[in-house]
Coordinates of C-alpha atoms and ligand atoms in Angstrom, one line a residue:
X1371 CA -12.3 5.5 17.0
X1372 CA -10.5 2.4 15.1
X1373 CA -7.4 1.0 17.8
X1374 CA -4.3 -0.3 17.2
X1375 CA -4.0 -3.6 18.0
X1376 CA 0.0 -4.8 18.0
X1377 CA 0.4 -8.4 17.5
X1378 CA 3.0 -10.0 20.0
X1379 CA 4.3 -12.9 18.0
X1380 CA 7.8 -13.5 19.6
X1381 CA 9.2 -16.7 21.4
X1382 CA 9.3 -15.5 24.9
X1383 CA 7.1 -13.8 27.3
X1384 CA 10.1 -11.3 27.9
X1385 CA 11.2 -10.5 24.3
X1386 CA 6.6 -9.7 23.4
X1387 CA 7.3 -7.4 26.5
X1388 CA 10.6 -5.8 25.4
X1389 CA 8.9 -5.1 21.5
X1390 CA 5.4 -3.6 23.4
X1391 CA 7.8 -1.2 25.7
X1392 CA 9.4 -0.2 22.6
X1393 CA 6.3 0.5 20.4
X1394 CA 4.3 0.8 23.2
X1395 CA 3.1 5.5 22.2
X1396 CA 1.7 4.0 18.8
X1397 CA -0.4 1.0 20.6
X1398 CA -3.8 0.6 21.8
X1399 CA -4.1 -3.0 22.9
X1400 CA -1.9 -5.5 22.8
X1401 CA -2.5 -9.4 21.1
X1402 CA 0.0 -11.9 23.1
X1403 CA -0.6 -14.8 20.3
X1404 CA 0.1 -17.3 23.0
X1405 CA 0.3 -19.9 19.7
X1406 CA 3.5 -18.2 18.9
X1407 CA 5.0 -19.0 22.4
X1408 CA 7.5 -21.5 22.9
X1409 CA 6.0 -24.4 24.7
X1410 CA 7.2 -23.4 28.0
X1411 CA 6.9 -19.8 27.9
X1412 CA 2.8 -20.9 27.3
X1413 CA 3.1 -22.2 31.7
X1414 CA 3.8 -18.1 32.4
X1415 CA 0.8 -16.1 30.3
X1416 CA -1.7 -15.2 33.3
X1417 CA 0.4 -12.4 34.7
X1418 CA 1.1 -10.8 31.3
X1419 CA -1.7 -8.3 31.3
X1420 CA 0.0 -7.0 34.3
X1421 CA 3.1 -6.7 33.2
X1422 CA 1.9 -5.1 29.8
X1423 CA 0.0 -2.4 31.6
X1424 CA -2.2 -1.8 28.3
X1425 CA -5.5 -3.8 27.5
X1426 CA -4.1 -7.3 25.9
X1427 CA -6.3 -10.3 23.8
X1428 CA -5.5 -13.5 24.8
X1429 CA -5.8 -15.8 21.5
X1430 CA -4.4 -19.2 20.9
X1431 CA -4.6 -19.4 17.2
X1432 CA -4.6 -23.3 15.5
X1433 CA -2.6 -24.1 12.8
X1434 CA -6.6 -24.3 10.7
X1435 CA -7.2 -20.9 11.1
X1436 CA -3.4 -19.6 10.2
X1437 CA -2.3 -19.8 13.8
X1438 CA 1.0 -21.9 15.0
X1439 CA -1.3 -23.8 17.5
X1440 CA -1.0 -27.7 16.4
X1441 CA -1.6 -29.3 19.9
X1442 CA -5.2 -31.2 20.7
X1443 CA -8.2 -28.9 21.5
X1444 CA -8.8 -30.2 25.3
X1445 CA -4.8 -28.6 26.3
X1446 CA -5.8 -25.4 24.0
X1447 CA -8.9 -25.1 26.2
X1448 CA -6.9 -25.5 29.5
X1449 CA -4.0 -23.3 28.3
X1450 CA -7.1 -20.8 27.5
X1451 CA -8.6 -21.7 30.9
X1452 CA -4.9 -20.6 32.5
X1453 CA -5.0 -17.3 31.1
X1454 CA -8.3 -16.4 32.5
X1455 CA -8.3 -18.0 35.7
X1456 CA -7.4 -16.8 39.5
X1457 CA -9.5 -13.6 37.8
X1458 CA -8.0 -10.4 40.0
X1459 CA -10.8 -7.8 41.3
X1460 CA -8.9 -4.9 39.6
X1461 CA -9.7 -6.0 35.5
X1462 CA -6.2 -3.9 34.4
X1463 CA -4.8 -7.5 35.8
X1464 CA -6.9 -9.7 33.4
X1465 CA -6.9 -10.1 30.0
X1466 CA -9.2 -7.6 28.6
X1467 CA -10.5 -9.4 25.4
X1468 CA -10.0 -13.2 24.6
X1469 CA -10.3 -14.4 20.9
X1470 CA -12.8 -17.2 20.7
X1471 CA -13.3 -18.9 17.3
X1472 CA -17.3 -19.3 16.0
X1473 CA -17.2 -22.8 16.2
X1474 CA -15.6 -23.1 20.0
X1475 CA -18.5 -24.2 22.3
X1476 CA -17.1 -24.4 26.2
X1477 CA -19.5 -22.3 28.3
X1478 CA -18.2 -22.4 31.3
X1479 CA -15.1 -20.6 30.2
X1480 CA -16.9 -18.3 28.6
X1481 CA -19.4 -17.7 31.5
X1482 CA -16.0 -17.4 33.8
X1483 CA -14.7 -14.5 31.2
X1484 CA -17.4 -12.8 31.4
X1485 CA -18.0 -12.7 35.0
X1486 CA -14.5 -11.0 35.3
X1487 CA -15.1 -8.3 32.8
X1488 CA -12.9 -10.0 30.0
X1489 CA -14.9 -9.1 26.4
X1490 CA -15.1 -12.4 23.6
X1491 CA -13.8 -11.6 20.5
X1492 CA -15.8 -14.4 18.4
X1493 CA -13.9 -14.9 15.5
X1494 CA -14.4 -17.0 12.1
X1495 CA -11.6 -17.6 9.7
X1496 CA -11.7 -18.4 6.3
X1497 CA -8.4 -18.4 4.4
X1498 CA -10.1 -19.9 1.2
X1499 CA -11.7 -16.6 0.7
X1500 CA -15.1 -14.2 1.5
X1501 CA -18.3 -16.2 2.3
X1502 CA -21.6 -15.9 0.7
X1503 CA -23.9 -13.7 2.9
X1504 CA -21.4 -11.7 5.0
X1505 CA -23.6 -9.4 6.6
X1506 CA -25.3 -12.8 8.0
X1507 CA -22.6 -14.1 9.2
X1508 CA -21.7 -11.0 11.0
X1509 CA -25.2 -11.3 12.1
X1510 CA -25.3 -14.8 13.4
X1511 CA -21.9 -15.0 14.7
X1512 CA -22.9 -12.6 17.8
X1513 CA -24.0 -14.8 20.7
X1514 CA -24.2 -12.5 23.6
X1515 CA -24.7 -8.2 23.2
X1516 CA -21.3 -7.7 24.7
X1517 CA -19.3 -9.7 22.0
X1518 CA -17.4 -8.3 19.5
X1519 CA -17.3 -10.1 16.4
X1520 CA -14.5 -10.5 14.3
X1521 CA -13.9 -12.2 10.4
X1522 CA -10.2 -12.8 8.8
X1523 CA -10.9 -13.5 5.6
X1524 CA -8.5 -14.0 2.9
X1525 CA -8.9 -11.4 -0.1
X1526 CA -8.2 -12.6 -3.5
X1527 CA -9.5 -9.5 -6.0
X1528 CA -10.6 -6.6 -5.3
X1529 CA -14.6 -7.2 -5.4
X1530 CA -13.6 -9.7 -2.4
X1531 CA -12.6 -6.0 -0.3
X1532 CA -15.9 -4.6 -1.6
X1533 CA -17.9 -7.5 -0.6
X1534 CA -16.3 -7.2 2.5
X1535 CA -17.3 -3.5 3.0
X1536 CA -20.7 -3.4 1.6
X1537 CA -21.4 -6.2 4.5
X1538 CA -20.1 -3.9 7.1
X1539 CA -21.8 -0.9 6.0
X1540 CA -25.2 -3.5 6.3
X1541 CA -24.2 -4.1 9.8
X1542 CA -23.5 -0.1 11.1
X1543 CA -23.6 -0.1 15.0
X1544 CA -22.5 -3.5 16.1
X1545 CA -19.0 -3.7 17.3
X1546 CA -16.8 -6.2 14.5
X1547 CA -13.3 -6.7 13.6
X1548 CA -12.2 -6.7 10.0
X1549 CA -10.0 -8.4 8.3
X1550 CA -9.1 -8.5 5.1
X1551 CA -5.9 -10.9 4.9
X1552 CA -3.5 -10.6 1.6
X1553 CA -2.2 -8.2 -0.9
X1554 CA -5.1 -6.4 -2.0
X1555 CA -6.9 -5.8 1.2
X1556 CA -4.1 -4.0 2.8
X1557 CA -6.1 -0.4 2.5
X1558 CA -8.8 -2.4 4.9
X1559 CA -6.0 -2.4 7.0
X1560 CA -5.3 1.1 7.4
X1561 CA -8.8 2.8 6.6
X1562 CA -10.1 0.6 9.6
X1563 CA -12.2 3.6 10.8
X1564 CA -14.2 4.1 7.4
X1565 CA -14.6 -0.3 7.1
X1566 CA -16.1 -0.2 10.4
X1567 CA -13.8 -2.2 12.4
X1568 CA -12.9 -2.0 15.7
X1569 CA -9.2 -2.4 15.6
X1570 CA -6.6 -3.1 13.0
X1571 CA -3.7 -5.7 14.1
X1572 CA -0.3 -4.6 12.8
X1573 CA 3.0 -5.8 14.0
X1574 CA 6.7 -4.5 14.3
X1575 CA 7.9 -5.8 11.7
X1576 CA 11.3 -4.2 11.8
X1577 CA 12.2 -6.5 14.6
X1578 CA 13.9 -9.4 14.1
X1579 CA 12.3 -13.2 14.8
X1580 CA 8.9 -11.6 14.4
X1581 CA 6.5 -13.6 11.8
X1582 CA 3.8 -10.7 10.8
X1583 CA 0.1 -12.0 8.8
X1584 CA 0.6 -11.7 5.3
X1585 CA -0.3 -7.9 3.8
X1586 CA 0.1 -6.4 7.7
X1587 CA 1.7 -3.3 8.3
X1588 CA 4.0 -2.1 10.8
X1589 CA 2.7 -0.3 14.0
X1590 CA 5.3 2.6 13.6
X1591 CA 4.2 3.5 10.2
X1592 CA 0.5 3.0 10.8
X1593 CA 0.9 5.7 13.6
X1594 CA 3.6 7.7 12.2
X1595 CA 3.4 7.6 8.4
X1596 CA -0.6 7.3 8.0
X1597 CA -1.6 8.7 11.1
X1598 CA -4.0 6.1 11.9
X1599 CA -5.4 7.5 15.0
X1600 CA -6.3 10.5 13.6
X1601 CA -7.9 8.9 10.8
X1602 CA -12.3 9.5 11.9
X1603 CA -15.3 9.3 9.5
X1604 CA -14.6 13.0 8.2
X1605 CA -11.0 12.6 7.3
X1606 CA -10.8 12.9 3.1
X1607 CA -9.0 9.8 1.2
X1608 CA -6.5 9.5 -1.8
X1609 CA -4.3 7.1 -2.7
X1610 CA -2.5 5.4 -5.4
X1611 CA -4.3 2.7 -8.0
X1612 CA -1.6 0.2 -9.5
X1613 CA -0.5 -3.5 -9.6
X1614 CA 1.5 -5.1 -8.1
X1615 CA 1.8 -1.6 -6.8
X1616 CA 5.0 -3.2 -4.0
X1617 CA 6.7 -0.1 -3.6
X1618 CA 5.8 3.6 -4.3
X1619 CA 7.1 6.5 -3.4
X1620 CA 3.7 8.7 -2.9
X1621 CA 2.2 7.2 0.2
X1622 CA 5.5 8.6 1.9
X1623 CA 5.0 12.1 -0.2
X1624 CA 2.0 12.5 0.8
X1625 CA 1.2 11.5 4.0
X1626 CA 4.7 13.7 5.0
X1627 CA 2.5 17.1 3.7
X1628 CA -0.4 16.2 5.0
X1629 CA 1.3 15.2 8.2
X1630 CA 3.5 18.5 7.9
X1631 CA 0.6 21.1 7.6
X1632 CA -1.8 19.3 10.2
X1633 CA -4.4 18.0 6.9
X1634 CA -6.7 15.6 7.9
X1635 CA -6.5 13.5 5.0
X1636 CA -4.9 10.4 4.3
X1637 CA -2.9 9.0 1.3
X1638 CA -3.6 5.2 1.2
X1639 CA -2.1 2.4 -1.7
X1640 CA -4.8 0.5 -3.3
X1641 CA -3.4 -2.0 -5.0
X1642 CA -5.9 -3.6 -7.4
X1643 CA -6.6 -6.0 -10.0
X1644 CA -9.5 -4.4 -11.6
X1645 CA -9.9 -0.5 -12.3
X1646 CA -13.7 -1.2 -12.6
X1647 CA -13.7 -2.6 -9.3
X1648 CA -11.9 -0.1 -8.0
X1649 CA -13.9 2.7 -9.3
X1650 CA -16.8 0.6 -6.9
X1651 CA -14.4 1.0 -3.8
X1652 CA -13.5 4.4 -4.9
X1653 CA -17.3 5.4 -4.6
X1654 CA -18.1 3.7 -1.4
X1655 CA -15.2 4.7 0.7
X1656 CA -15.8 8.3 -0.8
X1657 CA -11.7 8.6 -2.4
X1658 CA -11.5 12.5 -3.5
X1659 CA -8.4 11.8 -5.4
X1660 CA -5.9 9.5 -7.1
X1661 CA -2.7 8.8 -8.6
X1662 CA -2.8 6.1 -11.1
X1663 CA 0.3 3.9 -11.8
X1664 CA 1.3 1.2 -14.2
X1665 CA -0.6 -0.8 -15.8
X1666 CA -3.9 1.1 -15.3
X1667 CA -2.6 4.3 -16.9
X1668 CA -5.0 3.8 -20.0
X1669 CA -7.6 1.6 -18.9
X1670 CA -8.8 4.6 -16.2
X1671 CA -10.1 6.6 -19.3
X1672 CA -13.0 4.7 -19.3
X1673 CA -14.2 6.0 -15.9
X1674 CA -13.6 9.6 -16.4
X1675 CA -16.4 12.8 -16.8
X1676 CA -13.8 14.6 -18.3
X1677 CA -10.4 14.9 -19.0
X1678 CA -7.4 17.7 -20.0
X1679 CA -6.3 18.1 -23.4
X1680 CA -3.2 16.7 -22.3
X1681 CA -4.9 12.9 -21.3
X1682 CA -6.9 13.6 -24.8
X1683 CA -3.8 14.4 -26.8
X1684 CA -1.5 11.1 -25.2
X1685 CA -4.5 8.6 -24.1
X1686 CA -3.4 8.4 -20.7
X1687 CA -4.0 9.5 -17.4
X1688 CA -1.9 9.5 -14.1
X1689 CA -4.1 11.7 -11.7
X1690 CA -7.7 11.9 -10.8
X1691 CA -9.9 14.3 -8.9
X1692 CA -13.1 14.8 -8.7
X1693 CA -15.3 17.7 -10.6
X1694 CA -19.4 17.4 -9.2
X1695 CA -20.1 15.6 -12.4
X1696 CA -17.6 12.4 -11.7
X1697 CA -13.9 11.8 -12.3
X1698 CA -11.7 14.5 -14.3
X1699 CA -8.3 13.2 -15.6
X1700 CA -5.6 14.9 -15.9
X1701 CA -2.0 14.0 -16.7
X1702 CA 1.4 15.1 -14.5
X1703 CA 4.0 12.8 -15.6
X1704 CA 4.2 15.0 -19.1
X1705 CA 5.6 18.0 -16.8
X1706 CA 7.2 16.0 -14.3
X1707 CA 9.2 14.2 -17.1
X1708 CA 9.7 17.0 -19.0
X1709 CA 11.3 19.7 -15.7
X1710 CA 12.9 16.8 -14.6
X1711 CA 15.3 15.9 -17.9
X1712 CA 15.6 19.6 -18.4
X1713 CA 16.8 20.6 -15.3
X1714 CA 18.9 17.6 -15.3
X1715 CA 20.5 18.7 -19.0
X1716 CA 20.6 21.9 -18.0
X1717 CA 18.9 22.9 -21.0
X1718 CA 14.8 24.8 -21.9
X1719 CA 14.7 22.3 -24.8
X1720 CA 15.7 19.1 -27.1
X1721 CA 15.9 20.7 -30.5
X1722 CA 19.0 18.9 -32.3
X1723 CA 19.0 16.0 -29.6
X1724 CA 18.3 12.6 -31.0
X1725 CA 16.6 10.2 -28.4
X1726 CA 15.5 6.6 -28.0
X1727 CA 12.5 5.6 -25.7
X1728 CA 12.4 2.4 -24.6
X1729 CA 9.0 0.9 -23.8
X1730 CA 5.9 1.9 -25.3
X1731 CA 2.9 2.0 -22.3
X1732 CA 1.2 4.3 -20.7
X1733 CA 4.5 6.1 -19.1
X1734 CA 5.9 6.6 -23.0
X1735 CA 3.2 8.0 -24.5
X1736 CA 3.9 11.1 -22.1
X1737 CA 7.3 11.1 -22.7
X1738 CA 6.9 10.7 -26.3
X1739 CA 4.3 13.9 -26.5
X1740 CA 6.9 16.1 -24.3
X1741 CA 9.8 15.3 -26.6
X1742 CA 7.7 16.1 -29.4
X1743 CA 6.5 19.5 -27.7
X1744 CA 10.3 20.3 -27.0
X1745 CA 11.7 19.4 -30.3
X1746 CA 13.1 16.2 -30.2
X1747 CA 13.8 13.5 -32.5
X1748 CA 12.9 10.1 -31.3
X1749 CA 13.2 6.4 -31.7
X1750 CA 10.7 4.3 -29.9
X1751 CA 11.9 0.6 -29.4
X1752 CA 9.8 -2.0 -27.6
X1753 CA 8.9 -5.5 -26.9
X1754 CA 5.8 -5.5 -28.6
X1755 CA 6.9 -3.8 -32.1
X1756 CA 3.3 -2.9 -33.2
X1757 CA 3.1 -0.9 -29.9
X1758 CA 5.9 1.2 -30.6
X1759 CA 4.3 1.9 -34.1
X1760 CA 1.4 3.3 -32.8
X1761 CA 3.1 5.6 -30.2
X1762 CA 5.9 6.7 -32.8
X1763 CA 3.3 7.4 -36.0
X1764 CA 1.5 9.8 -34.0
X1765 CA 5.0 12.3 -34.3
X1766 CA 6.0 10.6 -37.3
X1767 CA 9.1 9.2 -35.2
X1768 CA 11.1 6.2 -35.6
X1769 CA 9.9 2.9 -34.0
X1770 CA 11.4 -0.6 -33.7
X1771 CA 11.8 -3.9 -31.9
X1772 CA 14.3 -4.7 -28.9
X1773 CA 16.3 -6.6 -30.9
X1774 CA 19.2 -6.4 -33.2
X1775 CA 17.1 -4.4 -36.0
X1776 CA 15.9 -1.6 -33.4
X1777 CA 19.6 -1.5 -31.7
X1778 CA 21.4 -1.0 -35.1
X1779 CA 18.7 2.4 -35.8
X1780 CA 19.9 3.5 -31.9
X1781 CA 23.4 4.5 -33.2
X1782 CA 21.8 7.4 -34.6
X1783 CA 19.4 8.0 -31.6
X1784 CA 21.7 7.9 -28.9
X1785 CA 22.3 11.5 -27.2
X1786 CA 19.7 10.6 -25.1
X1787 CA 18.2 7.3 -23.6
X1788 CA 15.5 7.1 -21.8
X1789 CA 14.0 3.6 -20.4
X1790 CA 10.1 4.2 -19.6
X1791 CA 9.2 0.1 -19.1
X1792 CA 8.4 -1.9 -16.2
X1793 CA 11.4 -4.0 -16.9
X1794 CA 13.8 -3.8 -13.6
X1795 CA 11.3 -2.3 -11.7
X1796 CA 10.6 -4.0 -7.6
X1797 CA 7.5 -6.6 -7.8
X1798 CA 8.2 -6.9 -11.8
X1799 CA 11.5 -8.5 -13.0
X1800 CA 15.4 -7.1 -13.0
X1801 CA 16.0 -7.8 -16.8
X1802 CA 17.3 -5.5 -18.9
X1803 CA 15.3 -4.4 -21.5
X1804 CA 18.3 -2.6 -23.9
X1805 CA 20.6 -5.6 -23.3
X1806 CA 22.0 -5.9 -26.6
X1807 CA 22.7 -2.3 -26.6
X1808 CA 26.4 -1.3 -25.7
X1809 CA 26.7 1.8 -24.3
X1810 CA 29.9 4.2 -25.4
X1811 CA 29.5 6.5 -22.5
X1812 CA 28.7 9.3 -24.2
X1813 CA 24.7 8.7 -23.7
X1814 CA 22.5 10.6 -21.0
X1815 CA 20.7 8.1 -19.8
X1816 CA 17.0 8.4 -17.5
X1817 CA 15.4 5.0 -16.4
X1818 CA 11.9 6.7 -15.0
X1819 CA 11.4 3.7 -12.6
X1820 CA 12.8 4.7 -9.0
X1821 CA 12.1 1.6 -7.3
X1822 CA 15.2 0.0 -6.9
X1823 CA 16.8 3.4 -7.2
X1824 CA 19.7 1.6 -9.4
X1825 CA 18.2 -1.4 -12.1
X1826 CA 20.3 -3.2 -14.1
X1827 CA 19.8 -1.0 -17.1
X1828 CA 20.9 2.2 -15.3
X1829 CA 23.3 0.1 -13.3
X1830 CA 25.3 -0.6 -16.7
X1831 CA 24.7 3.1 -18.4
X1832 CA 26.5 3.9 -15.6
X1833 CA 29.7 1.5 -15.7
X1834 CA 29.9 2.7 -18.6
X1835 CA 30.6 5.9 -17.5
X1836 CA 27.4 7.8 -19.2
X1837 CA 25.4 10.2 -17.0
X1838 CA 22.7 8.8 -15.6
X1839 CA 19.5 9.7 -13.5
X1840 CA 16.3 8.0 -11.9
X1841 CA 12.9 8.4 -11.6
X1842 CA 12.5 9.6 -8.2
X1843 CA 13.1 13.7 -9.1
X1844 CA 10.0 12.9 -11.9
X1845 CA 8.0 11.0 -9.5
X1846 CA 8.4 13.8 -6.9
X1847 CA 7.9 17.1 -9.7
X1848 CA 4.4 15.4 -10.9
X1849 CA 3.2 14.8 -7.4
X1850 CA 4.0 17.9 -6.5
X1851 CA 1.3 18.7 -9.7
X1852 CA -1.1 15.9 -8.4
X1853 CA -1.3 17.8 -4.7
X1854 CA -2.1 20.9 -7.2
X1855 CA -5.2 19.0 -8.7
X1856 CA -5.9 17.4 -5.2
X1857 CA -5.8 20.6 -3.1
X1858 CA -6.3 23.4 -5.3
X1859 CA -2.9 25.2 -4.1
X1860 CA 0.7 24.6 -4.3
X1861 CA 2.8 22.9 -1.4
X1862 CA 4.7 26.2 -0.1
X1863 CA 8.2 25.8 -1.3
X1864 CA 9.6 25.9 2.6
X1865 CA 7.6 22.8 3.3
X1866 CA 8.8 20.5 0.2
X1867 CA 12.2 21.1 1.4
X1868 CA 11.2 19.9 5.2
X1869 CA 9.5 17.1 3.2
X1870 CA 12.7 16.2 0.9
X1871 CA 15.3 17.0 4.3
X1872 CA 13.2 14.1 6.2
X1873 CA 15.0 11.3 4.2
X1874 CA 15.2 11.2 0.2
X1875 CA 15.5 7.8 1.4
X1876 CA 12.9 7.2 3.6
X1877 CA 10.6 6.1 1.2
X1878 CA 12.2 2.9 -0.1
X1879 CA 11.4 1.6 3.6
X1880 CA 7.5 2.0 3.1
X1881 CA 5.8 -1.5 2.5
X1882 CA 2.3 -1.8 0.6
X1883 CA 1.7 -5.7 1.4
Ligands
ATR1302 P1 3.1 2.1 -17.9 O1 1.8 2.7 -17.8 O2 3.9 2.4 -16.7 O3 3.9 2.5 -19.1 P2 2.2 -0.3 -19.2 O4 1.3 0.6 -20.0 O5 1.8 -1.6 -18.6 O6 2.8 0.6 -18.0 O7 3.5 -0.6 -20.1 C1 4.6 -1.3 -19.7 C2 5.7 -1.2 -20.7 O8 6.8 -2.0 -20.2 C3 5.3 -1.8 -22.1 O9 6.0 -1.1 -23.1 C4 5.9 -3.3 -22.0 O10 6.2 -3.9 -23.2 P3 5.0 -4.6 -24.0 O11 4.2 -3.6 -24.7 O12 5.8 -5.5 -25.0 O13 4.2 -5.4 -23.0 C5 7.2 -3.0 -21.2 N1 7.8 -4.1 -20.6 C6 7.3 -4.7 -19.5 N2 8.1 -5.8 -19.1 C7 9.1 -5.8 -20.0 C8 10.3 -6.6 -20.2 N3 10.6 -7.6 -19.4 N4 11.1 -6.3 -21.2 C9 10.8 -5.3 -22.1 N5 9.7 -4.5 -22.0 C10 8.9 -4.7 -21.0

């Protein structure tokens, strides 16, 4: 089973100790990153696999490779050398693995590793991006049966991750680490088990003076949250499809409930920036379901088998499971918008209520159809005026621009507003979308994003004393419906209040790269 590596990246030999004792029930081995050390704590490293009492790697990594390590090679191969040396008879006392890169070339330190049961980790780095030929690297890399070979390659796109998966899959049975480095690799990161690697390196990255790689998670949540070590070859995947996909609420949601009633599944972010490509990792790592977030809400149709009238009525599609023939679509932000403003309003319909919709993208076209369905009048203004035609001529509603035309039509659209763009939302920008618009305080006002939990929009609604409410009770009504499609049965009502009572809040804490 995949291990979890924690990456020691602190100043001192005594503050990497205090962090392992603290996360030391979620980790497997430790990584002192001697290259992190201040120059003088580098004089006291031999005795630290002692004084970790867990399986450590020993890696000095140079600045070329994304390390911290700018001295001259000859006092990185002593400093190496003074790790390994005065080699005790019981291994617990040596360093169990040392990270030598592919084009390091000192024998007899290797030969003197070897001899006293410390494994080579040979590693090649390439922060430029995935080589030609991975599987032959992986291949040639290997200099001795014993080695474990490890590649940290920067990913740039999504078809980088899948090149970097098919090569593993080509090279089942021989023991590797791998890394995929950046944004869109951090599923690799997580899913370790079904990539093939050996390990995953994470760090604790709620402690301060810590510097963590770029798209690594934090050792608590891997272990807690996504339940890493329970992760094996059978364990069914799902996961949210989006870009920039920063912040979401589901991997939290779900992982909770699976976590909650002892699933083995796992609920992993997979930020992306191709649906096509994704559809190729979705088939290789065998993904049984999805959410699908902004701005793929449209573009997924044309990867679906099939699809519910709902996703055929509005054109787009926010969950996908599988059916034998392929991918079926269906759509649960129409309910989870609709339950949510209802229950908010206290009301079972919108007949008489006159509403504006700002935005006109994959989220608006299901709020659009539910206002319709619930008889509302509606108003659609956005950015890109031809847009809002196209949503609005479908109801024969109202459209306009964000600008002072579409503002002056809002005085008679203004019971209700409701703000379905990405404007304000984390990872996009905080502008207001409706910033000529002044409100009177008389408007009930929903802003579906939920991420911050407060953006400017909403921020001013509420100054201005109006009544106001996020996305977060929406997000958490339509997965509620997306477990539905996943699981085939409802989440028992008893266990979506444990889920709710272990922190509303908790959430906003979860990183995705
Ligand atoms: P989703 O599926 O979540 O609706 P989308 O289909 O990408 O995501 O749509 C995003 C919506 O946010 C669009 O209406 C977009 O306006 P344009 O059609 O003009 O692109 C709107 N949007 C994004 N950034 C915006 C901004 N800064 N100001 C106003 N509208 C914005």
């Amino acid at each position: 089973m995949a291990k979890i590596c924690l990456c020691l990246t602190a100043k001192t030999v005594k503050r990497n100790l205090e962090i392992l004792d603290k996360y030391r029930k979620f980790t497997d081995i430790a990584e002192l990153r001697v290259d992190c050390l201040a120059p003088d704590e580098r004089l006291n490293i031999r005795r630290f696999p002692e004084l970790a009492g867990i399986p450590v790697i020993l890696t000095i990594r140079r600045d070329i490779d994304g390390g911290y390590y700018t001295g001259g090679e000859g006092a990185r191969v002593n400093l190496m050398a003074s790790g390994l040396a005065y080699a005790s008879a019981d291994s617990r006392f040596n360093f169990a693995y040392v990270d030598i890169e592919d084009d390091f070339d000192v024998p007899s330190l290797e030969e003197a590793a070897r001899t006293f049961g410390t494994r080579i980790i040979r590693s090649y780095h390439n922060l430029q991006g995935v080589p030609e030929n991975l599987s032959a690297k992986l291949k040639s890399m290997q200099r001795a049966r014993d080695e474990i070979v490890k590649v940290s390659l920067s990913v740039k796109t999504t078809s980088d991750v899948l090149r970097v998966l098919k090569a593993s899959r080509a090279r089942l049975g021989q023991d590797k680490i791998l890394l995929c480095m950046g944004h869109y690799g951090i599923y690799s990161r997580i899913l370790s088990e079904k990539f093939g690697s050996f390990l995953t390196y994470c760090s604790a990255l709620s402690e301060s003076e810590v510097p963590g790689a770029s798209g690594q998670l934090d050792v608590q949540e891997l272990a807690e949250l996504y339940r890493f070590r329970k992760i094996t070859k059978k364990t069914k995947i799902y996961g949210v499809v989006g870009n920039p996909l920063t912040s979401t609420v589901s991997p939290w949601f779900f992982n909770t409930v699976f976590g909650l009633e002892n699933t083995d599944a796992v609920y992993v972010p997979f930020p992306s920036d191709s649906i096509k490509g994704f559809y190729e990792i979705a088939k290789e790592l065998d993904i049984q379901g999805l959410s699908i977030t902004v701005p793929y809400k449209e573009d997924v149709l044309s990867g679906l088998v099939g699809s519910s009238p709902v996703v055929q009525s509005i054109g787009a599609c926010n969950t996908l499971y599988r059916i034998p023939e392929g991918w079926y679509g269906e759509n649960t932000d129409c309910t989870g918008f609709s339950d949510s403003l209802l229950n908010f309003l206290g009301k079972k319909n919108l007949k008489n209520k006159k509403i504006t919709i700002v935005g006109a993208g994959g989220a608006a076209h299901a709020v659009v159809a539910e206002i319709f369905r619930l008889g509302g009048k509606a108003l659609i203004l956005n950015r890109t005026q031809i847009k809002a035609r196209n949503v609005a001529s479908r109801y024969k509603f109202k459209w306009g621009g964000l600008d002072g035309q579409g503002i002056e039509i809002m005085s008679k659209y203004n019971d209700i507003i409701i703000q379905t763009s990405s404007a304000g939302m984390e990872g996009y920008d905080d502008t207001d979308p409706l910033e000529l618009y002044s409100f009177s305080g008389d408007e009930i006002v929903m802003d579906l994003i939920y991420t911050p939990p407060v953006t400017p929009f909403l921020k001013r609604a509420a100054e201005a004393g109006c009544l106001t409410i996020n996305g977060y009770d929406m997000v958490i009504r339509q997965a509620c419906l997306q477990y539905l499609c996943f699981m085939e049965k409802e989440i028992p009502q008893q266990l979506l209040s444990r889920v709710n009572s272990t922190g509303a809040n908790k959430w906003s804490r979860i990183r995705t790269g």
